[in-house]
Amino acid sequence: MSYNSFGQLFRLTTWGESHGPAIGCVVDGCPPRIRLSEADIQPWLDRRRPGQSRFTSQRAEPDQVRILSGVFEGETTGTPIALVIENVDQRSKDYSDIRDRFRPGHADLTYELKYGARDYRGGGRASARETAMRVAAGAVARRVLGEAVRIRGALIQIGPHAIARARWDWNEVDANPFFCPDPETVPVWEDYLGSIRKAGSSVGAIIEVVAEGAPPGLGAPVYGKLDADLASGLMSINAVKGVEIGAGFASATLRGEENADEMRMREGEVEFLTNHAGGILGGISSGAPIVARFAVKPTSSILVPRRSVDRFGSEIDVMTKGRHDPCVGIRAVPVGEAMMALVLADHLLRHRAQNPDAPDRPRLPRN
Amino acid sequence: MSYNSFGQLFRLTTWGESHGPAIGCVVDGCPPRIRLSEADIQPWLDRRRPGQSRFTSQRAEPDQVRILSGVFEGETTGTPIALVIENVDQRSKDYSDIRDRFRPGHADLTYELKYGARDYRGGGRASARETAMRVAAGAVARRVLGEAVRIRGALIQIGPHAIARARWDWNEVDANPFFCPDPETVPVWEDYLGSIRKAGSSVGAIIEVVAEGAPPGLGAPVYGKLDADLASGLMSINAVKGVEIGAGFASATLRGEENADEMRMREGEVEFLTNHAGGILGGISSGAPIVARFAVKPTSSILVPRRSVDRFGSEIDVMTKGRHDPCVGIRAVPVGEAMMALVLADHLLRHRAQNPDAPDRPRLPRN
Amino acid sequence: MSYNSFGQLFRLTTWGESHGPAIGCVVDGCPPRIRLSEADIQPWLDRRRPGQSRFTSQRAEPDQVRILSGVFEGETTGTPIALVIENVDQRSKDYSDIRDRFRPGHADLTYELKYGARDYRGGGRASARETAMRVAAGAVARRVLGEAVRIRGALIQIGPHAIARARWDWNEVDANPFFCPDPETVPVWEDYLGSIRKAGSSVGAIIEVVAEGAPPGLGAPVYGKLDADLASGLMSINAVKGVEIGAGFASATLRGEENADEMRMREGEVEFLTNHAGGILGGISSGAPIVARFAVKPTSSILVPRRSVDRFGSEIDVMTKGRHDPCVGIRAVPVGEAMMALVLADHLLRHRAQNPDAPDRPRLPRN
Amino acid sequence: MSYNSFGQLFRLTTWGESHGPAIGCVVDGCPPRIRLSEADIQPWLDRRRPGQSRFTSQRAEPDQVRILSGVFEGETTGTPIALVIENVDQRSKDYSDIRDRFRPGHADLTYELKYGARDYRGGGRASARETAMRVAAGAVARRVLGEAVRIRGALIQIGPHAIARARWDWNEVDANPFFCPDPETVPVWEDYLGSIRKAGSSVGAIIEVVAEGAPPGLGAPVYGKLDADLASGLMSINAVKGVEIGAGFASATLRGEENADEMRMREGEVEFLTNHAGGILGGISSGAPIVARFAVKPTSSILVPRRSVDRFGSEIDVMTKGRHDPCVGIRAVPVGEAMMALVLADHLLRHRAQNPDAPDRPRLPRN
């Protein structure tokens, strides 16, 4: 029920504002006796860290994570794991210009309408800074899932420029500042995003996350469906406006015989000949790769003046000064991976609870 | 945590299988002293009922709802409302052909992998019959929201044929068997779906649901976001593969200055000049219409033979016999409306809890 | 969060009023492939059924349970199990005398203060009739726990008359109308309760419930403690005013060396020499018998006039007519057992989720 | 569902071990625009702080609380409030003697049986240190409840020595090191506890907590009862073995006409002539003072050798060295108050959600 918690059995609770002293989270329900240290978490945070290229925010945050509880002698104990990251680069400054103004496309207005108050410094709780804790907790979730489950994400579209799926190469993803799996698209995006940045504008993006090796049977009918929880988790990321599984919206245009994935046997296990379902049937994982995609809108913190209003009901023009992120979708890639890991770890525990003798590998139940 | 419950404070729990004696639900947390009778619920069920045109399943179910608790002297009492619908047309028959076979694109395989058992008659728990209880509970949610909140849905695409949004007319929606808001698209769909039906095939669809009049402030950062709960609720509907809010996936292609909705004052209230955000900013409703869209895949119960396997690991061909639903997306329209109503009613209660003096109408907090 | 649900993973949701058409429940999260039929549930309901002796309510309810979902071919399927019992003996009558009056010691006033409305017929939702569904769901929980876990309850005190623990004989419990384990106390209670009944009065009681064979490791620090959930479950039973575990309130008078249960090894397993802890240390089961006790107040539906007020603020005298239950604590015995079973089944699933290789029998972790 | 969270809408999540770098909590769901600073929390922590008399643990912890999020410009913002206290006096030492040994009466064994691992330093997560965060969160809950609700606790029994209720004086409670409301009992306890301390032993205690001014209508049938949540909250405190409401276990010995609290009108409001119900009827607050009592067992960390076993299955004798707390019940008084405050604040929010026009003061619904 908690507004700032995600998951049921493997459960993340985050706290902290962009310009407070720190941000942090509590990971509750983690199984005991899993080896865990800051070194398991930090590399994932480093991938999300701002200021690593000219295409992302220039905020300089080392994002050094500390484990404050739940780990003893290098292993989890089953008690809550508290993680904390100090805010270093808050840039104390004069906020009088944004204190009373609502930036179009931002949560400024809705926080004010809901709570009658908000921490306006750097977006407060609405800042993408919160997603650092998702990535940190996602790193713990990966440890719970184990080596057999591989979760990877990639940016597949910036503005109108989509990759060519035929050229998809996972090895390319970490070799460019965009998490782009298609090397030929990288220079296209560099040019395009460079011009967007110079124009003081921004643009949206689409991210794809794939989990391979997840056991079948994760998810549960009818409101605990794996895809329903993935949809919730991905939609809760800042600026996300759409989520799809497998063929997604394109499945609306398909005929039944095109869409349904046929099955054959291969080495004693069921094999799907296609994966329009994105690895989920009836809300339950089938053993095929789990494929989710989500759309990130362009940030509205741009250098172009826009019409708005202020807290006193005056009509004004608003223009964001300072740091500027031409494509917030880039840094959403590690965040999307983290949400996938969190959902899968949670459902792995839920599945075990109800099905203690659940199979680890896809197999037919009673031969 | 319950797998078969939806919502936190206004909470739906459903039960029942396609071919069991009945289906039902419990609506818990409903405020007291709201007038409610079967007559408030039945009309919404009638809209979803199968067998009303040749384009939907021919199962003959009157879907007569009974209220078994929680209502006294015509008013809710604040205690749980139990609703039940008897299954009438279960068509007891020989299921030996499907008992051991996994239909491609169905939950047959995944239920078997998860539970090692399933009620295979008519899809059991995975049947779309479960959605009748969503519609019934959605009718109660509408009573909680009151007259000021209007929730309407429409089918906007079948297969490759989308409506023309310029011709959108809400009055047309209930005047054709497709919930189509564009009268000129109706004959196109009739022809197209007729041919799909004759071919024993099926096709997907896209539904749009709009809620007008919802108060601002609903939803909460960061995992209780209104759009995250909408995404979960809509994705949990059978056969849904994608959900988007406002501009959705199209926002990926927009620039920041195109996407952010500008604001002006109008009669003392904030007015948005566009609605790319779909009425939700930072996970909180803004007072603008809440717009969600979801994609429904084509049903895989088709008369075309497909390759599959059975429970014994043999490779087989599967073909569905009997009732056939060329476009399950049609009947998803009232279900989508119901999920919108359930999410809004739940968040209305949640909002009241944390913000007892929350405004009912959009207004600036401190003039 | 649901007000009418109990448990997290093995989850009971009840509905229904004393004089509505039926009462029922949904049991969600039950593991699949457990054999279950009405015959597994009915005997437990029969123990709780009213009208079986002159010492309990004379309401004539056969309490025939029906399973409406979640069971297929004699086995659970993992989907929600709906149970329903029709109300047969509602005795439609003139309620004008109680409609507007608040009986001292009843929930009449507080329902009215909370909801501004109530179903006053037979106590409505506040009726002990709701506990029938606890017993029904408890029977399902017993099936989940398996034969190795034995849960038994007994009445150990009526008014001032406590049993002699030295004479405790479980075989006696079902041999008298009081669930009394001490045969010599039975005639004492018969005399005493007979006089209470003739006086139109009522009296309280104390019940003890013991679970043997529950695996160690159930429960979790610090708000998921096994004893905290037992306390919540037992306190939620109608008329219960106190709950204690093991030595309970008496432990306040003990010294540390008297209270702490010493341990020795016996056949490779840890054995406790005493059980002041009632089988729970740090909120986690130790493998020793789990012992809980709870106090039931005397019903306030008595034939003795008492001072009260009505809904119009007039001072009145109230006297209950009709059926009269001199000791509601008697029928609380099977209800207490059911709550123990529900708590243990829930924690068994929760434990499995976090500790997939948890031991079934008490054993030292690393010899 | 989270094991380390308490409450539904006003929700506390705690983390941290006795000898880790810090302990902390997150308070989620707090209403916005409530004035809050460390100065509102610190005084309550100071009451619980160890080392304040020779009758409590000599651990020297300043317990300085810091607010890390959720408060801006001196007011809550509606976002999660993170509180943290550094552990100062961990006394790094050689733990080899307790690492492998199970102290009788402690959670040592059960943590090991459940998790196969534990942070044995100072009791780890099972340490009473966790209760500091309950007190801190309870201070926030008091701010939510407002000045009209007064929550006070007192120690009413140590070992066999109970206070005389006729001498109860709330003003005495903070004037002695025992939170004792009866000045004549103070010297009795001083003598008695002095001898217990010198003997290296310990003793149990009983605490009473009273909430005055809470609005009627808090709590909900049937599993969200106010007393059920109080029972859970109080039983979750370390070393608590029993909880009772109002007359509690004594109500078992009463007759119906003695136990039911009669009502009269007084200045337009309902007045109860007695309070055996402890302010709760049918699980809902009546407007009368809410009275809860709980029993704390004697700590088993005593200087008297006791028989036990170690992790290798050897039979050993165990004796606790170092700091020694002759009556842990003393410091449970502020913790019990905090749990009462947390339960009431949570139910206040839950009540508002379902009953937006709920009355603040006890009143008859429709005159």
mmCIF file with all atom_site columns, N, CA, C and O in Angstrom, chain A residues 161-188:
data_model
loop_
_atom_site.group_PDB
_atom_site.id
_atom_site.type_symbol
_atom_site.label_atom_id
_atom_site.label_alt_id
_atom_site.label_comp_id
_atom_site.label_asym_id
_atom_site.label_entity_id
_atom_site.label_seq_id
_atom_site.pdbx_PDB_ins_code
_atom_site.Cartn_x
_atom_site.Cartn_y
_atom_site.Cartn_z
_atom_site.occupancy
_atom_site.B_iso_or_equiv
_atom_site.pdbx_formal_charge
_atom_site.auth_seq_id
_atom_site.auth_comp_id
_atom_site.auth_asym_id
_atom_site.auth_atom_id
_atom_site.pdbx_PDB_model_num
ATOM 1   N N  . HIS A 1 161 ? 14.173 8.428  -35.102 1.00 0.00 ? 161 HIS A N  1
ATOM 2   C CA . HIS A 1 161 ? 15.230 7.539  -35.599 1.00 0.00 ? 161 HIS A CA 1
ATOM 3   C C  . HIS A 1 161 ? 15.288 6.211  -34.842 1.00 0.00 ? 161 HIS A C  1
ATOM 4   O O  . HIS A 1 161 ? 15.840 6.135  -33.746 1.00 0.00 ? 161 HIS A O  1
ATOM 5   N N  . ALA A 1 162 ? 14.745 5.170  -35.445 1.00 0.00 ? 162 ALA A N  1
ATOM 6   C CA . ALA A 1 162 ? 14.767 3.836  -34.834 1.00 0.00 ? 162 ALA A CA 1
ATOM 7   C C  . ALA A 1 162 ? 15.967 3.047  -35.347 1.00 0.00 ? 162 ALA A C  1
ATOM 8   O O  . ALA A 1 162 ? 16.471 3.305  -36.442 1.00 0.00 ? 162 ALA A O  1
ATOM 9   N N  . ILE A 1 163 ? 16.414 2.110  -34.552 1.00 0.00 ? 163 ILE A N  1
ATOM 10  C CA . ILE A 1 163 ? 17.497 1.229  -35.004 1.00 0.00 ? 163 ILE A CA 1
ATOM 11  C C  . ILE A 1 163 ? 16.970 0.240  -36.046 1.00 0.00 ? 163 ILE A C  1
ATOM 12  O O  . ILE A 1 163 ? 15.757 0.096  -36.210 1.00 0.00 ? 163 ILE A O  1
ATOM 13  N N  . ALA A 1 164 ? 17.891 -0.422 -36.689 1.00 0.00 ? 164 ALA A N  1
ATOM 14  C CA . ALA A 1 164 ? 17.527 -1.558 -37.539 1.00 0.00 ? 164 ALA A CA 1
ATOM 15  C C  . ALA A 1 164 ? 17.699 -2.814 -36.700 1.00 0.00 ? 164 ALA A C  1
ATOM 16  O O  . ALA A 1 164 ? 18.815 -3.130 -36.270 1.00 0.00 ? 164 ALA A O  1
ATOM 17  N N  . ARG A 1 165 ? 16.591 -3.498 -36.442 1.00 0.00 ? 165 ARG A N  1
ATOM 18  C CA . ARG A 1 165 ? 16.660 -4.666 -35.547 1.00 0.00 ? 165 ARG A CA 1
ATOM 19  C C  . ARG A 1 165 ? 17.554 -5.760 -36.120 1.00 0.00 ? 165 ARG A C  1
ATOM 20  O O  . ARG A 1 165 ? 18.121 -6.556 -35.373 1.00 0.00 ? 165 ARG A O  1
ATOM 21  N N  . ALA A 1 166 ? 17.690 -5.811 -37.430 1.00 0.00 ? 166 ALA A N  1
ATOM 22  C CA . ALA A 1 166 ? 18.519 -6.848 -38.042 1.00 0.00 ? 166 ALA A CA 1
ATOM 23  C C  . ALA A 1 166 ? 19.990 -6.691 -37.650 1.00 0.00 ? 166 ALA A C  1
ATOM 24  O O  . ALA A 1 166 ? 20.763 -7.645 -37.679 1.00 0.00 ? 166 ALA A O  1
ATOM 25  N N  . ARG A 1 167 ? 20.359 -5.469 -37.279 1.00 0.00 ? 167 ARG A N  1
ATOM 26  C CA . ARG A 1 167 ? 21.761 -5.242 -36.911 1.00 0.00 ? 167 ARG A CA 1
ATOM 27  C C  . ARG A 1 167 ? 21.999 -5.340 -35.415 1.00 0.00 ? 167 ARG A C  1
ATOM 28  O O  . ARG A 1 167 ? 23.071 -4.976 -34.929 1.00 0.00 ? 167 ARG A O  1
ATOM 29  N N  . TRP A 1 168 ? 20.973 -5.759 -34.657 1.00 0.00 ? 168 TRP A N  1
ATOM 30  C CA . TRP A 1 168 ? 21.071 -5.781 -33.183 1.00 0.00 ? 168 TRP A CA 1
ATOM 31  C C  . TRP A 1 168 ? 22.294 -6.585 -32.725 1.00 0.00 ? 168 TRP A C  1
ATOM 32  O O  . TRP A 1 168 ? 22.442 -7.745 -33.068 1.00 0.00 ? 168 TRP A O  1
ATOM 33  N N  . ASP A 1 169 ? 23.125 -5.940 -31.933 1.00 0.00 ? 169 ASP A N  1
ATOM 34  C CA . ASP A 1 169 ? 24.311 -6.604 -31.386 1.00 0.00 ? 169 ASP A CA 1
ATOM 35  C C  . ASP A 1 169 ? 24.452 -6.168 -29.927 1.00 0.00 ? 169 ASP A C  1
ATOM 36  O O  . ASP A 1 169 ? 24.823 -5.025 -29.642 1.00 0.00 ? 169 ASP A O  1
ATOM 37  N N  . TRP A 1 170 ? 24.183 -7.082 -29.009 1.00 0.00 ? 170 TRP A N  1
ATOM 38  C CA . TRP A 1 170 ? 24.224 -6.720 -27.596 1.00 0.00 ? 170 TRP A CA 1
ATOM 39  C C  . TRP A 1 170 ? 25.612 -6.207 -27.195 1.00 0.00 ? 170 TRP A C  1
ATOM 40  O O  . TRP A 1 170 ? 25.724 -5.385 -26.281 1.00 0.00 ? 170 TRP A O  1
ATOM 41  N N  . ASN A 1 171 ? 26.638 -6.681 -27.877 1.00 0.00 ? 171 ASN A N  1
ATOM 42  C CA . ASN A 1 171 ? 27.981 -6.245 -27.502 1.00 0.00 ? 171 ASN A CA 1
ATOM 43  C C  . ASN A 1 171 ? 28.213 -4.760 -27.758 1.00 0.00 ? 171 ASN A C  1
ATOM 44  O O  . ASN A 1 171 ? 29.126 -4.164 -27.204 1.00 0.00 ? 171 ASN A O  1
ATOM 45  N N  . GLU A 1 172 ? 27.404 -4.182 -28.622 1.00 0.00 ? 172 GLU A N  1
ATOM 46  C CA . GLU A 1 172 ? 27.570 -2.764 -28.933 1.00 0.00 ? 172 GLU A CA 1
ATOM 47  C C  . GLU A 1 172 ? 26.985 -1.852 -27.857 1.00 0.00 ? 172 GLU A C  1
ATOM 48  O O  . GLU A 1 172 ? 27.347 -0.675 -27.759 1.00 0.00 ? 172 GLU A O  1
ATOM 49  N N  . VAL A 1 173 ? 26.073 -2.403 -27.065 1.00 0.00 ? 173 VAL A N  1
ATOM 50  C CA . VAL A 1 173 ? 25.272 -1.549 -26.188 1.00 0.00 ? 173 VAL A CA 1
ATOM 51  C C  . VAL A 1 173 ? 26.126 -0.686 -25.255 1.00 0.00 ? 173 VAL A C  1
ATOM 52  O O  . VAL A 1 173 ? 25.849 0.510  -25.064 1.00 0.00 ? 173 VAL A O  1
ATOM 53  N N  . ASP A 1 174 ? 27.159 -1.287 -24.674 1.00 0.00 ? 174 ASP A N  1
ATOM 54  C CA . ASP A 1 174 ? 27.982 -0.509 -23.743 1.00 0.00 ? 174 ASP A CA 1
ATOM 55  C C  . ASP A 1 174 ? 29.168 0.169  -24.425 1.00 0.00 ? 174 ASP A C  1
ATOM 56  O O  . ASP A 1 174 ? 30.028 0.747  -23.758 1.00 0.00 ? 174 ASP A O  1
ATOM 57  N N  . ALA A 1 175 ? 29.179 0.099  -25.743 1.00 0.00 ? 175 ALA A N  1
ATOM 58  C CA . ALA A 1 175 ? 30.304 0.685  -26.483 1.00 0.00 ? 175 ALA A CA 1
ATOM 59  C C  . ALA A 1 175 ? 29.990 2.070  -27.022 1.00 0.00 ? 175 ALA A C  1
ATOM 60  O O  . ALA A 1 175 ? 30.788 2.651  -27.764 1.00 0.00 ? 175 ALA A O  1
ATOM 61  N N  . ASN A 1 176 ? 28.822 2.612  -26.662 1.00 0.00 ? 176 ASN A N  1
ATOM 62  C CA . ASN A 1 176 ? 28.474 3.963  -27.127 1.00 0.00 ? 176 ASN A CA 1
ATOM 63  C C  . ASN A 1 176 ? 27.676 4.656  -26.032 1.00 0.00 ? 176 ASN A C  1
ATOM 64  O O  . ASN A 1 176 ? 27.186 3.999  -25.106 1.00 0.00 ? 176 ASN A O  1
ATOM 65  N N  . PRO A 1 177 ? 27.563 5.985  -26.086 1.00 0.00 ? 177 PRO A N  1
ATOM 66  C CA . PRO A 1 177 ? 26.927 6.694  -24.968 1.00 0.00 ? 177 PRO A CA 1
ATOM 67  C C  . PRO A 1 177 ? 25.406 6.600  -24.966 1.00 0.00 ? 177 PRO A C  1
ATOM 68  O O  . PRO A 1 177 ? 24.756 7.262  -24.172 1.00 0.00 ? 177 PRO A O  1
ATOM 69  N N  . PHE A 1 178 ? 24.831 5.778  -25.861 1.00 0.00 ? 178 PHE A N  1
ATOM 70  C CA . PHE A 1 178 ? 23.370 5.729  -25.999 1.00 0.00 ? 178 PHE A CA 1
ATOM 71  C C  . PHE A 1 178 ? 22.768 4.383  -25.596 1.00 0.00 ? 178 PHE A C  1
ATOM 72  O O  . PHE A 1 178 ? 21.572 4.207  -25.709 1.00 0.00 ? 178 PHE A O  1
ATOM 73  N N  . PHE A 1 179 ? 23.575 3.412  -25.194 1.00 0.00 ? 179 PHE A N  1
ATOM 74  C CA . PHE A 1 179 ? 23.083 2.042  -25.016 1.00 0.00 ? 179 PHE A CA 1
ATOM 75  C C  . PHE A 1 179 ? 22.430 1.546  -26.298 1.00 0.00 ? 179 PHE A C  1
ATOM 76  O O  . PHE A 1 179 ? 21.395 0.887  -26.278 1.00 0.00 ? 179 PHE A O  1
ATOM 77  N N  . CYS A 1 180 ? 23.037 1.892  -27.424 1.00 0.00 ? 180 CYS A N  1
ATOM 78  C CA . CYS A 1 180 ? 22.464 1.556  -28.735 1.00 0.00 ? 180 CYS A CA 1
ATOM 79  C C  . CYS A 1 180 ? 23.021 0.220  -29.219 1.00 0.00 ? 180 CYS A C  1
ATOM 80  O O  . CYS A 1 180 ? 24.237 0.032  -29.283 1.00 0.00 ? 180 CYS A O  1
ATOM 81  N N  . PRO A 1 181 ? 22.136 -0.728 -29.599 1.00 0.00 ? 181 PRO A N  1
ATOM 82  C CA . PRO A 1 181 ? 22.622 -2.049 -30.024 1.00 0.00 ? 181 PRO A CA 1
ATOM 83  C C  . PRO A 1 181 ? 22.976 -2.103 -31.516 1.00 0.00 ? 181 PRO A C  1
ATOM 84  O O  . PRO A 1 181 ? 23.406 -3.149 -31.988 1.00 0.00 ? 181 PRO A O  1
ATOM 85  N N  . ASP A 1 182 ? 22.760 -0.990 -32.205 1.00 0.00 ? 182 ASP A N  1
ATOM 86  C CA . ASP A 1 182 ? 22.977 -0.973 -33.656 1.00 0.00 ? 182 ASP A CA 1
ATOM 87  C C  . ASP A 1 182 ? 24.070 0.047  -33.970 1.00 0.00 ? 182 ASP A C  1
ATOM 88  O O  . ASP A 1 182 ? 23.825 1.259  -33.951 1.00 0.00 ? 182 ASP A O  1
ATOM 89  N N  . PRO A 1 183 ? 25.280 -0.426 -34.305 1.00 0.00 ? 183 PRO A N  1
ATOM 90  C CA . PRO A 1 183 ? 26.391 0.525  -34.455 1.00 0.00 ? 183 PRO A CA 1
ATOM 91  C C  . PRO A 1 183 ? 26.149 1.564  -35.549 1.00 0.00 ? 183 PRO A C  1
ATOM 92  O O  . PRO A 1 183 ? 26.618 2.702  -35.425 1.00 0.00 ? 183 PRO A O  1
ATOM 93  N N  . GLU A 1 184 ? 25.416 1.219  -36.567 1.00 0.00 ? 184 GLU A N  1
ATOM 94  C CA . GLU A 1 184 ? 25.215 2.182  -37.654 1.00 0.00 ? 184 GLU A CA 1
ATOM 95  C C  . GLU A 1 184 ? 24.261 3.301  -37.266 1.00 0.00 ? 184 GLU A C  1
ATOM 96  O O  . GLU A 1 184 ? 24.234 4.352  -37.894 1.00 0.00 ? 184 GLU A O  1
ATOM 97  N N  . THR A 1 185 ? 23.469 3.070  -36.233 1.00 0.00 ? 185 THR A N  1
ATOM 98  C CA . THR A 1 185 ? 22.549 4.130  -35.790 1.00 0.00 ? 185 THR A CA 1
ATOM 99  C C  . THR A 1 185 ? 23.256 5.143  -34.888 1.00 0.00 ? 185 THR A C  1
ATOM 100 O O  . THR A 1 185 ? 22.810 6.294  -34.767 1.00 0.00 ? 185 THR A O  1
ATOM 101 N N  . VAL A 1 186 ? 24.358 4.728  -34.268 1.00 0.00 ? 186 VAL A N  1
ATOM 102 C CA . VAL A 1 186 ? 25.037 5.619  -33.322 1.00 0.00 ? 186 VAL A CA 1
ATOM 103 C C  . VAL A 1 186 ? 25.379 6.987  -33.928 1.00 0.00 ? 186 VAL A C  1
ATOM 104 O O  . VAL A 1 186 ? 25.013 8.027  -33.357 1.00 0.00 ? 186 VAL A O  1
ATOM 105 N N  . PRO A 1 187 ? 26.039 7.041  -35.096 1.00 0.00 ? 187 PRO A N  1
ATOM 106 C CA . PRO A 1 187 ? 26.355 8.378  -35.648 1.00 0.00 ? 187 PRO A CA 1
ATOM 107 C C  . PRO A 1 187 ? 25.098 9.178  -36.009 1.00 0.00 ? 187 PRO A C  1
ATOM 108 O O  . PRO A 1 187 ? 25.095 10.412 -35.889 1.00 0.00 ? 187 PRO A O  1
ATOM 109 N N  . VAL A 1 188 ? 24.062 8.479  -36.414 1.00 0.00 ? 188 VAL A N  1
ATOM 110 C CA . VAL A 1 188 ? 22.799 9.178  -36.720 1.00 0.00 ? 188 VAL A CA 1
ATOM 111 C C  . VAL A 1 188 ? 22.288 9.888  -35.469 1.00 0.00 ? 188 VAL A C  1
ATOM 112 O O  . VAL A 1 188 ? 21.925 11.066 -35.492 1.00 0.00 ? 188 VAL A O  1
#
